[in-house]
């Protein structure tokens, strides 16, 4: 079910997103021969780096890194067939690989054969685990995109989870928090919330306080051991934090709020569905972290599920 809201947000259409993602893809395609940073690619399409990776993956079904690697390998495969006299090392360097060894390993994983065997086969077969090749240079031309292209069919996947989406004005939260670094998942969250509740429990929290999980990084971009996760609980007015916890303020404002009832295993799917809904509506991300807002303890749910909101910050109008 989708709820209406009178809140205004910066107007960004899905067509705008598609156009800009095509621009990013084309930029990658034009610079495959050298190292590309995520910030550089995002800037080429007028995206903030903060949420660019998630937007790119939602629209294309591939991460930025996977898309770039695939194009490099496909270009190399074409060159292997079109330039029979060119050395494999030269082709590897021309396609942006740091060494012939790294190229050979990636090529074998993608095409299930070595570059030498591929060249000898002369089949020109570009099939791979990634599916049919789609060339982004032709997806955007003279202001037109191709919404029927397989490039954008990822948005049309059937929803796997029940979700209620709405736009809400969320107040600024002043929170006590415990921060943990590590791969996002049950273990990191359990440690963070375990420490937070060990501090909060003796004080009678949580009562009417709000419990949040803040995720600062995209695990597809940031190394797992460097991902930051904050377990948070709102502080009553006038309450100061004590030794063992820190205090911060989470920005208030308009958020896309996607409400779910999910098991531990369904959280990744819930995040995917939330961003898919967000993109379908054409909202624009603000440069603030997303967070989960919990309405229960799963241990008290008859099916062991979490009642949770995934909150995505929006640019104010």
XYZ file of C-alpha atoms in Angstrom:
317
model
C 0.000 0.000 0.000
C 1.262 3.469 -0.821
C 0.427 6.462 1.324
C 0.031 10.014 0.049
C 1.955 12.950 1.456
C 1.614 16.698 1.119
C 5.366 17.137 1.556
C 7.215 18.493 -1.456
C 10.607 17.188 -2.486
C 13.060 18.173 -5.166
C 11.432 17.102 -8.463
C 13.473 14.405 -10.156
C 11.770 12.098 -12.640
C 12.679 8.504 -13.341
C 13.543 9.646 -16.862
C 16.061 12.081 -15.341
C 17.661 9.243 -13.412
C 17.810 7.059 -16.501
C 19.375 9.800 -18.568
C 22.035 10.531 -15.956
C 22.824 6.862 -15.360
C 23.268 6.470 -19.116
C 25.669 9.401 -19.009
C 27.618 7.670 -16.241
C 27.690 4.419 -18.209
C 28.876 6.223 -21.313
C 31.583 7.968 -19.309
C 32.810 4.593 -18.070
C 32.743 3.254 -21.614
C 34.874 6.151 -22.874
C 37.513 5.707 -20.168
C 37.899 1.944 -19.848
C 41.638 2.167 -20.468
C 42.431 3.875 -17.181
C 41.578 3.682 -13.508
C 38.221 5.232 -12.625
C 37.094 6.326 -9.183
C 33.493 6.190 -8.024
C 33.581 9.921 -7.254
C 34.743 10.706 -10.787
C 32.015 8.607 -12.397
C 29.324 10.098 -10.146
C 30.494 13.625 -10.940
C 30.315 12.929 -14.681
C 26.547 12.476 -14.355
C 25.920 15.175 -11.724
C 25.331 12.687 -8.908
C 26.510 12.981 -5.346
C 28.921 10.099 -4.652
C 27.073 9.292 -1.422
C 24.123 7.430 -2.957
C 25.296 7.079 -6.556
C 26.339 3.440 -6.267
C 22.969 2.351 -4.888
C 21.087 4.300 -7.587
C 23.274 2.824 -10.341
C 22.750 -0.728 -9.078
C 19.000 -0.251 -8.658
C 18.561 0.942 -12.236
C 20.978 -1.403 -13.993
C 21.055 -4.552 -11.877
C 24.866 -4.363 -11.759
C 27.232 -2.636 -9.394
C 29.461 0.072 -10.858
C 32.477 -2.196 -10.411
C 30.772 -5.192 -12.042
C 29.568 -3.088 -14.969
C 33.036 -1.596 -15.524
C 34.724 -4.991 -15.297
C 32.239 -6.522 -17.748
C 32.774 -3.787 -20.332
C 36.541 -4.107 -20.025
C 36.360 -7.856 -20.540
C 33.995 -7.551 -23.496
C 36.244 -4.954 -25.116
C 39.220 -7.245 -24.570
C 37.348 -10.174 -26.108
C 36.606 -8.121 -29.211
C 40.225 -7.050 -29.503
C 41.451 -10.624 -29.151
C 39.468 -11.485 -32.271
C 39.944 -8.254 -34.201
C 43.676 -7.885 -33.521
C 45.197 -11.357 -33.890
C 48.724 -9.926 -33.973
C 48.364 -7.943 -30.731
C 49.848 -9.466 -27.594
C 47.496 -10.408 -24.773
C 49.465 -8.185 -22.390
C 48.996 -5.149 -24.646
C 45.263 -5.804 -24.889
C 45.036 -6.225 -21.116
C 46.743 -2.869 -20.535
C 44.631 -1.157 -23.196
C 41.469 -2.344 -21.471
C 42.437 -1.027 -18.054
C 43.824 -4.127 -16.335
C 46.811 -3.683 -14.034
C 48.593 -6.829 -15.233
C 48.245 -9.671 -17.704
C 47.870 -12.059 -14.752
C 44.885 -10.165 -13.338
C 43.384 -9.964 -16.814
C 43.810 -13.694 -17.456
C 42.153 -14.583 -14.144
C 39.193 -12.242 -14.680
C 38.785 -13.355 -18.299
C 38.690 -17.041 -17.371
C 36.101 -16.396 -14.644
C 33.897 -14.482 -17.078
C 34.237 -16.507 -20.302
C 35.155 -19.912 -18.807
C 38.288 -20.114 -20.943
C 41.671 -18.441 -21.169
C 42.271 -15.439 -23.471
C 44.506 -17.648 -25.640
C 41.844 -20.329 -26.015
C 39.207 -17.690 -26.722
C 41.314 -16.226 -29.500
C 41.962 -19.669 -30.968
C 38.285 -20.560 -30.907
C 37.430 -17.619 -33.228
C 33.787 -18.038 -32.307
C 33.196 -14.435 -31.339
C 30.871 -15.690 -28.649
C 30.372 -13.025 -25.993
C 28.016 -15.014 -23.799
C 28.695 -14.848 -20.085
C 27.116 -15.194 -16.705
C 26.142 -11.539 -16.984
C 23.608 -12.268 -19.724
C 23.217 -10.525 -23.065
C 25.556 -7.658 -23.726
C 23.944 -4.227 -23.676
C 25.927 -1.314 -25.073
C 25.118 1.932 -23.251
C 26.492 4.252 -25.958
C 23.245 3.647 -27.863
C 20.909 3.896 -24.867
C 20.914 7.653 -24.712
C 20.930 9.714 -27.861
C 19.660 13.249 -28.503
C 17.888 13.300 -25.136
C 16.195 9.941 -25.623
C 16.520 6.803 -23.506
C 15.132 3.378 -24.198
C 12.827 2.417 -21.320
C 12.058 -0.932 -22.967
C 15.732 -1.899 -22.988
C 16.881 -4.784 -20.769
C 19.113 -2.154 -19.173
C 16.150 -0.881 -17.161
C 14.073 -4.009 -16.724
C 15.510 -4.447 -13.216
C 12.953 -1.918 -11.966
C 10.085 -4.115 -13.152
C 10.911 -7.120 -10.979
C 7.979 -8.432 -8.984
C 8.109 -7.354 -5.367
C 8.993 -10.204 -3.040
C 8.027 -8.486 0.233
C 4.959 -6.593 1.373
C 5.849 -2.940 1.782
C 4.135 0.345 2.587
C 5.923 3.335 1.081
C 5.361 6.964 1.994
C 7.102 10.321 2.246
C 7.370 11.537 5.819
C 8.792 14.537 7.627
C 11.074 12.986 10.253
C 12.289 15.095 13.189
C 15.976 15.518 13.934
C 16.963 12.708 16.291
C 19.406 13.386 19.121
C 20.743 9.933 19.901
C 23.151 8.056 22.094
C 25.009 5.556 19.971
C 27.562 2.775 19.812
C 29.528 2.533 16.577
C 30.961 -0.692 15.202
C 33.157 -1.281 12.166
C 32.632 -4.488 10.234
C 30.607 -6.298 7.614
C 26.943 -5.380 7.778
C 24.895 -8.249 9.110
C 23.665 -9.969 12.243
C 27.016 -10.213 14.038
C 27.951 -6.524 13.767
C 24.434 -5.347 14.664
C 24.205 -7.725 17.613
C 27.475 -6.424 19.074
C 26.490 -2.784 18.637
C 22.994 -3.136 20.062
C 24.219 -5.435 22.834
C 26.566 -2.723 24.097
C 23.974 0.016 23.634
C 21.275 -1.827 25.574
C 23.737 -2.726 28.330
C 24.037 1.035 28.853
C 20.391 1.929 28.199
C 18.652 -0.917 30.044
C 19.557 0.100 33.614
C 18.277 3.617 32.838
C 14.868 2.351 31.820
C 15.401 2.771 28.078
C 13.894 2.023 25.683
C 10.525 3.241 26.866
C 9.039 5.737 24.494
C 12.462 6.285 22.932
C 13.115 5.450 19.281
C 15.668 2.780 18.381
C 17.589 3.201 15.122
C 20.298 1.474 13.125
C 22.345 3.891 11.008
C 24.384 2.662 8.037
C 27.022 5.080 6.799
C 28.585 3.099 3.973
C 27.652 1.048 0.927
C 29.085 -2.461 1.488
C 29.528 -2.905 -2.275
C 31.928 0.046 -2.270
C 33.491 0.222 1.190
C 35.642 -2.731 2.351
C 33.609 -4.826 4.828
C 36.006 -4.212 7.695
C 35.623 -0.435 7.257
C 31.812 -0.252 7.078
C 30.352 1.905 9.861
C 27.179 0.950 11.701
C 25.664 2.916 14.598
C 23.206 1.401 17.073
C 21.205 4.388 18.341
C 18.555 5.293 20.873
C 16.954 8.722 21.146
C 17.731 10.688 24.298
C 15.039 12.482 26.290
C 15.469 16.255 26.465
C 18.088 17.299 28.987
C 19.621 13.825 29.180
C 23.361 13.613 28.722
C 25.272 10.576 27.576
C 27.777 8.987 29.899
C 31.016 7.119 29.519
C 30.794 4.317 26.989
C 28.395 5.959 24.544
C 28.605 8.938 22.211
C 25.975 11.488 21.192
C 25.090 12.748 17.720
C 22.170 14.393 15.943
C 20.648 12.767 12.862
C 19.251 15.265 10.412
C 15.535 15.836 10.251
C 13.590 16.500 7.083
C 11.793 14.616 4.321
C 12.475 10.893 4.040
C 11.208 8.079 1.881
C 9.954 5.650 4.520
C 9.433 2.021 3.516
C 7.673 -0.082 6.136
C 8.315 -3.832 6.363
C 7.738 -6.861 8.555
C 10.771 -9.070 7.917
C 12.979 -11.824 9.274
C 16.722 -11.363 9.761
C 17.361 -13.051 6.412
C 15.028 -10.677 4.543
C 16.786 -7.409 5.406
C 18.896 -7.337 2.191
C 15.741 -7.886 0.110
C 13.965 -5.153 2.045
C 16.728 -2.660 1.263
C 16.585 -3.596 -2.422
C 12.803 -3.176 -2.491
C 12.999 0.162 -0.658
C 15.460 1.606 -3.144
C 13.506 0.207 -6.079
C 10.361 1.955 -4.838
C 12.364 5.127 -4.187
C 13.734 5.107 -7.731
C 10.373 4.340 -9.323
C 8.955 7.446 -7.662
C 11.813 9.585 -8.955
C 12.948 11.033 -5.629
C 16.402 12.557 -5.115
C 18.732 11.414 -2.309
C 20.265 13.796 0.167
C 23.884 13.337 1.283
C 22.911 11.847 4.641
C 22.976 8.245 5.826
C 20.008 5.933 5.549
C 18.761 4.242 8.686
C 16.449 1.553 10.003
C 13.803 2.550 12.552
C 12.649 -0.382 14.680
C 9.149 -0.740 16.102
C 9.607 -3.988 18.008
C 11.989 -6.627 19.286
C 11.884 -9.639 16.975
C 12.129 -11.970 19.980
C 8.676 -10.790 21.033
C 7.125 -11.328 17.588
C 5.217 -14.627 17.129
C 7.129 -15.297 13.883
C 10.425 -13.785 15.011
C 10.091 -10.849 12.622
C 11.144 -7.228 12.797
C 8.647 -4.430 12.228
C 10.939 -1.836 10.702
C 11.063 1.306 8.577
C 13.883 1.798 6.083
C 14.360 5.569 5.887
C 16.065 7.173 2.873
C 16.874 10.907 3.154
C 15.483 13.165 0.432
C 16.708 16.485 -0.847
C 14.426 19.245 0.439
C 12.463 21.170 -2.162
